[in-house]
PDB file of C-alpha atoms in Angstrom:
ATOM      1  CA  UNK Y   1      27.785  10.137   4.624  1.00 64.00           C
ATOM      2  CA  UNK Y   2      28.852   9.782   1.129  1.00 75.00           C
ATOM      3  CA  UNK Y   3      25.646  10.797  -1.324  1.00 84.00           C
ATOM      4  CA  UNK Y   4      24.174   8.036  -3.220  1.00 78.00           C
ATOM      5  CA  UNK Y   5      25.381   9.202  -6.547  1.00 76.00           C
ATOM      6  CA  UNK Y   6      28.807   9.208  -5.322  1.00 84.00           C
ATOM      7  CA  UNK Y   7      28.588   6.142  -4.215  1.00 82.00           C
ATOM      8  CA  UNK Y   8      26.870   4.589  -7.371  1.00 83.00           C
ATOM      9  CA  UNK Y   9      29.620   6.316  -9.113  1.00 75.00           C
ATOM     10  CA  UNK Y  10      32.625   4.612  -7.025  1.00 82.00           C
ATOM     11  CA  UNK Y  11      31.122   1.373  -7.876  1.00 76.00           C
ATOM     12  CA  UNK Y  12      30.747   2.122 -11.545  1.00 74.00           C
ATOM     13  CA  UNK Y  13      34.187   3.311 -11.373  1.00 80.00           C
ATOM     14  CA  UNK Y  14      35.331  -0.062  -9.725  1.00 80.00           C
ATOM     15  CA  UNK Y  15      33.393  -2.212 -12.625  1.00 76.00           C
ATOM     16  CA  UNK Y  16      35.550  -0.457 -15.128  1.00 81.00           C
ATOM     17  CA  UNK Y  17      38.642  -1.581 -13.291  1.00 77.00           C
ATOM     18  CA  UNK Y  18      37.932  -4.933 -12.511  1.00 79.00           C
ATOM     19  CA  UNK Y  19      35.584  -5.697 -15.534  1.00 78.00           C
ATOM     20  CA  UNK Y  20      35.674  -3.607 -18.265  1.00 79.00           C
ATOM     21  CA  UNK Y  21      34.639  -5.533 -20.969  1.00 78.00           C
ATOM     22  CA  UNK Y  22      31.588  -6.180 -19.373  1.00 75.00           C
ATOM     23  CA  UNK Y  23      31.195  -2.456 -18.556  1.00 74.00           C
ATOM     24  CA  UNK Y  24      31.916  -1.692 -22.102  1.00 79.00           C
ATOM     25  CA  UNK Y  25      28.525  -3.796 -23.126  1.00 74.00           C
ATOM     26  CA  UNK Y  26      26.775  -2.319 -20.539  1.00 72.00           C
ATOM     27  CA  UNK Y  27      27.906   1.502 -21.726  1.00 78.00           C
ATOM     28  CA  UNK Y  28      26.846   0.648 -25.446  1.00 76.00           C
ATOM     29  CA  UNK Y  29      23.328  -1.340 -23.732  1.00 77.00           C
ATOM     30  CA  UNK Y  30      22.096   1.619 -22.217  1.00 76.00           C
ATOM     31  CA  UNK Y  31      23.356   4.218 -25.294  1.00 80.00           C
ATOM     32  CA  UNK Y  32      21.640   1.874 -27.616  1.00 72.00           C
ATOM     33  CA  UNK Y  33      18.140   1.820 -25.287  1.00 75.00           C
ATOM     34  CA  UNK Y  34      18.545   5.421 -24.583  1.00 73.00           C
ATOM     35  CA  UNK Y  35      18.287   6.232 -28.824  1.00 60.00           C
ATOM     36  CA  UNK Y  36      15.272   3.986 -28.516  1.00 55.00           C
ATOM     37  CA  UNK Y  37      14.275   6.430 -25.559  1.00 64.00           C
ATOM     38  CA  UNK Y  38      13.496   3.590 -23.613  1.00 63.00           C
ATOM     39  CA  UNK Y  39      11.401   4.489 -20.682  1.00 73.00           C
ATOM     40  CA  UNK Y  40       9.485   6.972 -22.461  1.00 82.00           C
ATOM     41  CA  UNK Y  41       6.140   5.018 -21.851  1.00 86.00           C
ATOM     42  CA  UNK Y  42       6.300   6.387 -18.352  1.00 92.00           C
ATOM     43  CA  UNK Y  43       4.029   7.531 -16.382  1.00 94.00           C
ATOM     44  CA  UNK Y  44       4.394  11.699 -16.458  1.00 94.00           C
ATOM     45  CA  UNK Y  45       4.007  14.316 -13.657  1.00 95.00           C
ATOM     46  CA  UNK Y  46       0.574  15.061 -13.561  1.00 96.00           C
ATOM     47  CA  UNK Y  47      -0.968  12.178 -14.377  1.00 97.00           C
ATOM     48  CA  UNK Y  48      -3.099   9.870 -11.943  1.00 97.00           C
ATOM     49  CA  UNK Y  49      -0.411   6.726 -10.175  1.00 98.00           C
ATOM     50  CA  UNK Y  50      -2.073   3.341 -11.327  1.00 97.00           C
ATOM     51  CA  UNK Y  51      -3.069   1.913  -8.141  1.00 97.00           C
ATOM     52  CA  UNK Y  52      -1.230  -1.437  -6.856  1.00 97.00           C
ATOM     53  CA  UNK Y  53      -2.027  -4.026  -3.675  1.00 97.00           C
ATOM     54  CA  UNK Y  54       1.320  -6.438  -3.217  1.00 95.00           C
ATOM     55  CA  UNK Y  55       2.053  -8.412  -0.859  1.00 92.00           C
ATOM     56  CA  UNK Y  56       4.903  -7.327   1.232  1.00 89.00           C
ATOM     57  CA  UNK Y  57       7.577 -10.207   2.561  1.00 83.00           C
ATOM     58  CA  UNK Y  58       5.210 -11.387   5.484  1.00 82.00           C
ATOM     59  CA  UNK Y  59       1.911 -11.971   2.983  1.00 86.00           C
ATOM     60  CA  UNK Y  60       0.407  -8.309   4.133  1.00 91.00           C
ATOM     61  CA  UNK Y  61      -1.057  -6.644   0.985  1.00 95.00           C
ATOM     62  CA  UNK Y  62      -0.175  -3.406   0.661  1.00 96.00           C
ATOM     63  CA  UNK Y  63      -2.457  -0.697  -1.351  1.00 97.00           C
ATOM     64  CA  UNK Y  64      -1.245   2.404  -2.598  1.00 98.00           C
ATOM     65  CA  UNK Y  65      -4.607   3.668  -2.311  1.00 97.00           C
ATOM     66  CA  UNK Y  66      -4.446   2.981   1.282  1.00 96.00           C
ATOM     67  CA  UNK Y  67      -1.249   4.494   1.515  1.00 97.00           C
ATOM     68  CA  UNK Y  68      -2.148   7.705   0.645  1.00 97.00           C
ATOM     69  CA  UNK Y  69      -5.042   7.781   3.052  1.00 96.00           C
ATOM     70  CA  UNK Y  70      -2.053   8.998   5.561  1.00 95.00           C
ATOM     71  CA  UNK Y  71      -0.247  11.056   3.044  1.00 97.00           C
ATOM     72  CA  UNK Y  72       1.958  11.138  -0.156  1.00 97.00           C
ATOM     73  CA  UNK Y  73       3.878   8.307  -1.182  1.00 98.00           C
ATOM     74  CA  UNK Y  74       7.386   7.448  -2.613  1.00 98.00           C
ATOM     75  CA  UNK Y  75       7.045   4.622  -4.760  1.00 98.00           C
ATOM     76  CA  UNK Y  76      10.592   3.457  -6.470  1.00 97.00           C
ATOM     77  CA  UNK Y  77      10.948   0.334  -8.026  1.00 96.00           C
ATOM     78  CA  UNK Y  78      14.034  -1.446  -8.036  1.00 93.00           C
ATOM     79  CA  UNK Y  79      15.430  -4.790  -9.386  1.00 89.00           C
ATOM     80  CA  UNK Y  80      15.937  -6.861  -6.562  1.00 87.00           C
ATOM     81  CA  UNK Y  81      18.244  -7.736  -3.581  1.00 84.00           C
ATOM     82  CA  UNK Y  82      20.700  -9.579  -5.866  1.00 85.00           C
ATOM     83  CA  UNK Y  83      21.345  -6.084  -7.270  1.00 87.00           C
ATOM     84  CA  UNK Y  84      24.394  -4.184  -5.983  1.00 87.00           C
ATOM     85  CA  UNK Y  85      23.101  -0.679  -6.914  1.00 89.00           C
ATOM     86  CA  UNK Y  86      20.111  -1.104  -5.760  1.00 90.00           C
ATOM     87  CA  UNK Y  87      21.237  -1.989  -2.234  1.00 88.00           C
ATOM     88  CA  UNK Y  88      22.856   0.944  -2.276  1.00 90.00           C
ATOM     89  CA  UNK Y  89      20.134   2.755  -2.895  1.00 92.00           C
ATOM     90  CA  UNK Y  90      17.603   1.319  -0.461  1.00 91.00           C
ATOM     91  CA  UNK Y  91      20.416   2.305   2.235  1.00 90.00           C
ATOM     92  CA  UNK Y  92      20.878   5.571   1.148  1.00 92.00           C
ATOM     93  CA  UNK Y  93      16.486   5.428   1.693  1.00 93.00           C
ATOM     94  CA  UNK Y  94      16.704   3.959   5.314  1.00 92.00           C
ATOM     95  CA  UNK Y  95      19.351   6.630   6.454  1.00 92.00           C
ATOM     96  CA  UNK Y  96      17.232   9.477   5.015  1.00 94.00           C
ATOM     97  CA  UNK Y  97      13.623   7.743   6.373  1.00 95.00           C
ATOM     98  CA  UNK Y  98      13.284   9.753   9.482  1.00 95.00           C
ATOM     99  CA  UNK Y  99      13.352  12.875   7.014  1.00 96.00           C
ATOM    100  CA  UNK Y 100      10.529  11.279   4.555  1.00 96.00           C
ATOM    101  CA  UNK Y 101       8.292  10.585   7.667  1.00 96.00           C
ATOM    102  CA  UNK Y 102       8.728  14.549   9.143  1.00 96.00           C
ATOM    103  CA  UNK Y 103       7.263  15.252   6.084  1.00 96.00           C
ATOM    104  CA  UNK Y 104       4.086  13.224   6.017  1.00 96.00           C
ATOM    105  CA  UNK Y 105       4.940  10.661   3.801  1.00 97.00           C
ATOM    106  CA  UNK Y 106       5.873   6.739   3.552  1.00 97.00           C
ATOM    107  CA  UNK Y 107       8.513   5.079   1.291  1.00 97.00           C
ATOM    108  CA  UNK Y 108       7.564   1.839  -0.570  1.00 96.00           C
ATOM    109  CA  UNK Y 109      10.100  -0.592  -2.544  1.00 95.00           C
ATOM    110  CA  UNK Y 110       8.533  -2.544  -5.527  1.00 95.00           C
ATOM    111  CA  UNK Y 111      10.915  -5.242  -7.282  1.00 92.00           C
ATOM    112  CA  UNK Y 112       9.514  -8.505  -8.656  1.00 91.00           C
ATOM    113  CA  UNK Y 113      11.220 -11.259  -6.404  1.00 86.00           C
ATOM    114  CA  UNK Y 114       9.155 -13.615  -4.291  1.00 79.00           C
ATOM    115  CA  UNK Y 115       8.452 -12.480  -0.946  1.00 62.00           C
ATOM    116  CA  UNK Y 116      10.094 -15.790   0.689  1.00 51.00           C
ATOM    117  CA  UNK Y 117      13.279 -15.057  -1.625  1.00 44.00           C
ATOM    118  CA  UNK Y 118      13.764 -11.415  -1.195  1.00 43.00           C
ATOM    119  CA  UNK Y 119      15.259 -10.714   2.524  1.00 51.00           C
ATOM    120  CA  UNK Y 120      15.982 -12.726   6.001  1.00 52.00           C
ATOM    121  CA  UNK Y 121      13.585 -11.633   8.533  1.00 49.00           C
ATOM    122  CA  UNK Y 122      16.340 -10.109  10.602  1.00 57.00           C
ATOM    123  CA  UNK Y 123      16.652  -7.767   7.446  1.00 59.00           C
ATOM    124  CA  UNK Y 124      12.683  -7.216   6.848  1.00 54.00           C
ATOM    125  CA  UNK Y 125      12.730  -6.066  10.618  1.00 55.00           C
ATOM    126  CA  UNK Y 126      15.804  -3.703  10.239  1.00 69.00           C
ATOM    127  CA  UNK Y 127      13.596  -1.713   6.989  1.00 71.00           C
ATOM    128  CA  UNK Y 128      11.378   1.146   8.161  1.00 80.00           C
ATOM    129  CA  UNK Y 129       9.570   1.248   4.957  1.00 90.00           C
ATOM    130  CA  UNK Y 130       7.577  -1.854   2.847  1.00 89.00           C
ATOM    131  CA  UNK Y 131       9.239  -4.118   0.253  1.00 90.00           C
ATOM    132  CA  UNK Y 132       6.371  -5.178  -1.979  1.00 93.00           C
ATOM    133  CA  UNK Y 133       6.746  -7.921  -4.575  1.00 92.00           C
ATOM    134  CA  UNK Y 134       5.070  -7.193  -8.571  1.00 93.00           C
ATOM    135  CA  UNK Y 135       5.833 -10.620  -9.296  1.00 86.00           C
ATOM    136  CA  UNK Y 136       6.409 -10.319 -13.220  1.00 81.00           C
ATOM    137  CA  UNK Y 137       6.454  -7.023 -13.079  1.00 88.00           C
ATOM    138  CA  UNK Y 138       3.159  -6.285 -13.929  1.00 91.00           C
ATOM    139  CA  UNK Y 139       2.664  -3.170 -12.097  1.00 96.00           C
ATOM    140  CA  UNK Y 140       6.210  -1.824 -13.021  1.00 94.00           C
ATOM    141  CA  UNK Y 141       4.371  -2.301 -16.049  1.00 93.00           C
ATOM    142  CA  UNK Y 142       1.042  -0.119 -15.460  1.00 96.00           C
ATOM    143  CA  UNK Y 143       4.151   2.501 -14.487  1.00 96.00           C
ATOM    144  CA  UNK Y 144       5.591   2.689 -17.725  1.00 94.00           C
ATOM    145  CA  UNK Y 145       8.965   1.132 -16.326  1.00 94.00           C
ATOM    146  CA  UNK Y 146       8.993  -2.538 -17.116  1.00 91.00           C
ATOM    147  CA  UNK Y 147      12.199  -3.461 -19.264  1.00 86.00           C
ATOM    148  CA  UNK Y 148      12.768  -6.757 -21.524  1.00 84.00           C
ATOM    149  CA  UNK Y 149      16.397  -7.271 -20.190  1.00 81.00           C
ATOM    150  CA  UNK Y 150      18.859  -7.816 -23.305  1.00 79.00           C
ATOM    151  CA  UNK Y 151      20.417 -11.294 -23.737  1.00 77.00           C
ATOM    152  CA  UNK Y 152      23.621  -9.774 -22.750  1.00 74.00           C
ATOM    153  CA  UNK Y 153      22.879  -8.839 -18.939  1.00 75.00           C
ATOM    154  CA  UNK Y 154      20.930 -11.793 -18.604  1.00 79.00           C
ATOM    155  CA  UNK Y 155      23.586 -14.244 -19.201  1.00 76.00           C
ATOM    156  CA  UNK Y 156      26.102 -12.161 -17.362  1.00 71.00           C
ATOM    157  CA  UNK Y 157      23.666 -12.611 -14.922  1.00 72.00           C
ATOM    158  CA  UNK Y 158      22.546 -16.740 -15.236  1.00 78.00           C
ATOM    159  CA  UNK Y 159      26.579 -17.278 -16.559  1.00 70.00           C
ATOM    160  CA  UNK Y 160      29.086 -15.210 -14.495  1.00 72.00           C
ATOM    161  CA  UNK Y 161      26.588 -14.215 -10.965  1.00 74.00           C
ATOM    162  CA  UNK Y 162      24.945 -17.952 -11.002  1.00 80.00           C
ATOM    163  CA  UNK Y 163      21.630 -16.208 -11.150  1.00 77.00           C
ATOM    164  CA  UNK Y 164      18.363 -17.833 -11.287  1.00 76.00           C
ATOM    165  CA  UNK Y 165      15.775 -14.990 -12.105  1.00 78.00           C
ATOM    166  CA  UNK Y 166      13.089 -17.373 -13.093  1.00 75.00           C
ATOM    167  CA  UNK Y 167      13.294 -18.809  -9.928  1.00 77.00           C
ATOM    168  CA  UNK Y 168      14.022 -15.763  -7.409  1.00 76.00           C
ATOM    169  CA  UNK Y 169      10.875 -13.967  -9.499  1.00 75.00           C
ATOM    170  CA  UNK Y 170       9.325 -16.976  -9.219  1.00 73.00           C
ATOM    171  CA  UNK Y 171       7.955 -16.417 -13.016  1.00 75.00           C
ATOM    172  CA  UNK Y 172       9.158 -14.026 -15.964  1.00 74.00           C
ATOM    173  CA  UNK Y 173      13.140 -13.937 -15.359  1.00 74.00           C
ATOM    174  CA  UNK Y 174      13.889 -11.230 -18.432  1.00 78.00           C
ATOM    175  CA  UNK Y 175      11.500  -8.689 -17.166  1.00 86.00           C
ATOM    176  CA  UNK Y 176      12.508  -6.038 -15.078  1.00 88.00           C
ATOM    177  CA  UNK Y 177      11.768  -2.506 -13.779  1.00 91.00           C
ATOM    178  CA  UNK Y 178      13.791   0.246 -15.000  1.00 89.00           C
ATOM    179  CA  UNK Y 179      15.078   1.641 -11.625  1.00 88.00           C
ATOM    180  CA  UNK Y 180      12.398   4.553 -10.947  1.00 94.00           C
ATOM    181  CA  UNK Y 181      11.104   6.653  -8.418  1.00 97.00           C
ATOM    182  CA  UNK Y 182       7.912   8.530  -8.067  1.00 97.00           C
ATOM    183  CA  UNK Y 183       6.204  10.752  -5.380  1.00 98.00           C
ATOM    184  CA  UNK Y 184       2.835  10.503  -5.582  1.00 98.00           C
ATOM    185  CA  UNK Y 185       0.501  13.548  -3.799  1.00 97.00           C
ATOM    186  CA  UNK Y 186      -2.391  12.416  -1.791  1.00 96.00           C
ATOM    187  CA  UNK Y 187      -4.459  13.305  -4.814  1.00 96.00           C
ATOM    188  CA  UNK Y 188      -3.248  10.636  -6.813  1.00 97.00           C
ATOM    189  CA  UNK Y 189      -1.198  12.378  -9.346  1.00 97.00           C
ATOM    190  CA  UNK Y 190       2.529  11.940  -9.807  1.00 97.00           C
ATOM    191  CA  UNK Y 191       4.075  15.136  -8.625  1.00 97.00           C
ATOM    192  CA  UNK Y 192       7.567  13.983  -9.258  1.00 96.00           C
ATOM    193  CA  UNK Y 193       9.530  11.512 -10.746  1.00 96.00           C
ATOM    194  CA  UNK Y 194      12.991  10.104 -11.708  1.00 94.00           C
ATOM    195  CA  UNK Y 195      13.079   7.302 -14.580  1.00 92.00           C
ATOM    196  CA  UNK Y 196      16.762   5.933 -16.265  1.00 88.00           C
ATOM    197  CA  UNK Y 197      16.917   3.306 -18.116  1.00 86.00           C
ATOM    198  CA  UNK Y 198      20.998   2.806 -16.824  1.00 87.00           C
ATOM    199  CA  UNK Y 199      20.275   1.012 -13.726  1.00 84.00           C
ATOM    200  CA  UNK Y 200      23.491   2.101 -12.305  1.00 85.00           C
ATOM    201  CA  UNK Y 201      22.489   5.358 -11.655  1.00 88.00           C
ATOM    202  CA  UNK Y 202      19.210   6.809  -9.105  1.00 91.00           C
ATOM    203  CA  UNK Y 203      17.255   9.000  -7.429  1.00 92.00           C
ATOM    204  CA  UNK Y 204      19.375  10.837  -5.271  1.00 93.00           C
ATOM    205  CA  UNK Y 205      17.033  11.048  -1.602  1.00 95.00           C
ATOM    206  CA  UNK Y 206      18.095  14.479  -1.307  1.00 95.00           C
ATOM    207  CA  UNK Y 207      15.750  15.458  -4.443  1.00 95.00           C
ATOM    208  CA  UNK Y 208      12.959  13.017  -3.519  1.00 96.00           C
ATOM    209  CA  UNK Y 209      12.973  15.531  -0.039  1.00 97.00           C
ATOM    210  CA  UNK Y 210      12.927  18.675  -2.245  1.00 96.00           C
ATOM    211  CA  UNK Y 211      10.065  17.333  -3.886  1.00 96.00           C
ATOM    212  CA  UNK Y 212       8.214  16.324  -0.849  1.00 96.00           C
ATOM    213  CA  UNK Y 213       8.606  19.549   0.586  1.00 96.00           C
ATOM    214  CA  UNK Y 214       6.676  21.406  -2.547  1.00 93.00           C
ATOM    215  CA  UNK Y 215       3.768  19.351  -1.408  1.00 91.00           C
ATOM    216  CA  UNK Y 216       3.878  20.910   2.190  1.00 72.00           C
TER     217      UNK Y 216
END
């Protein structure tokens, strides 16, 4: 299996062929946000995780608190179903799951659509790890990792993907997380952590693993 970086890349690469104007705004986007160090309000290694209960697709809330009760935590917030990337990513997370659980700990996926708008129950039931909804990204917030999306994304978005934010958020439709990913030790404190503000690109599972296994 292809790692997710590679495959994050082939998609990029297939953007710039099929769409590269569009690409071209993205690329000057993210260089523009990354001079403005955008995500530097994160949340560091060594500091304490701000706790979070969301519900999860069937109405369950979920703590992190309770969470780490069994263990650490993986905690990566992503911006929703609609996105192709981060599809990618959560499969690259499912194929890699039985891995996370050998070493003590659970996965959680944070993204601010609706519970009733964010997966078929045949998909829920296929995921061995919770999707949580921070409905206006509020605790993507608390993280550090909450991004005003520029007008330009959001009406490729509304305008060429026929995307209704406001309505699959069910609230804020410019706000979202900054793809990030944190492991969290059963003390609290963030042991390790991946934050870009280019949501094309994430944590590859293979260094989420390393880091779990410095906790053993």
């Amino acid at each position: 299996m292809k790692k997710l970086r590679e495959q994050t890349d082939a998609k990029i690469a297939a953007g710039r062929k099929n769409n590269p104007e569009f690409m071209k705004g993205v690329d000057a986007i993210i260089k523009k946000e990354k001079e403005f160090q955008q995500g530097k309000n994160a949340i560091k290694i060594g500091e304490k995780a701000p706790n979070f209960e969301l519900p999860n697709p069937e109405g369950k809330t979920i703590s992190l608190a309770t969470l780490l009760d069994k263990g650490p935590v993986i905690v990566t917030f992503y911006r929703g179903s609609w996105c192709p990337y981060c599809n990618l990513q959560l499969r690259a997370m499912q194929a890699r799951l039985a891995d996370i659980h050998a070493l003590g700990a659970t996965l959680v996926a944070i993204s601010p659509e609706v519970p009733d708008e964010s997966m078929s129950t045949n998909e829920i039931n296929s995921l061995g790890f919770s999707v949580l909804t921070d409905q206006d990204a509020s605790v993507a917030l608390h993280y550090g990792v909450a991004w005003e999306v520029p007008a330009f994304l959001i009406e490729h978005m509304e305008v060429d993907r026929k995307l209704d934010l406001k309505k699959i958020n069910n609230g804020n439709g410019s706000i979202l997380p900054i793809p990030a990913t944190f492991v969290v030790g059963t003390d609290g404190l963030v042991q390790w952590s991946y934050v870009d503000v280019d949501y094309r690109t994430r944590a590859e599972p293979e260094e989420i693993l390393e880091a779990l296994k410095k906790l053993s």
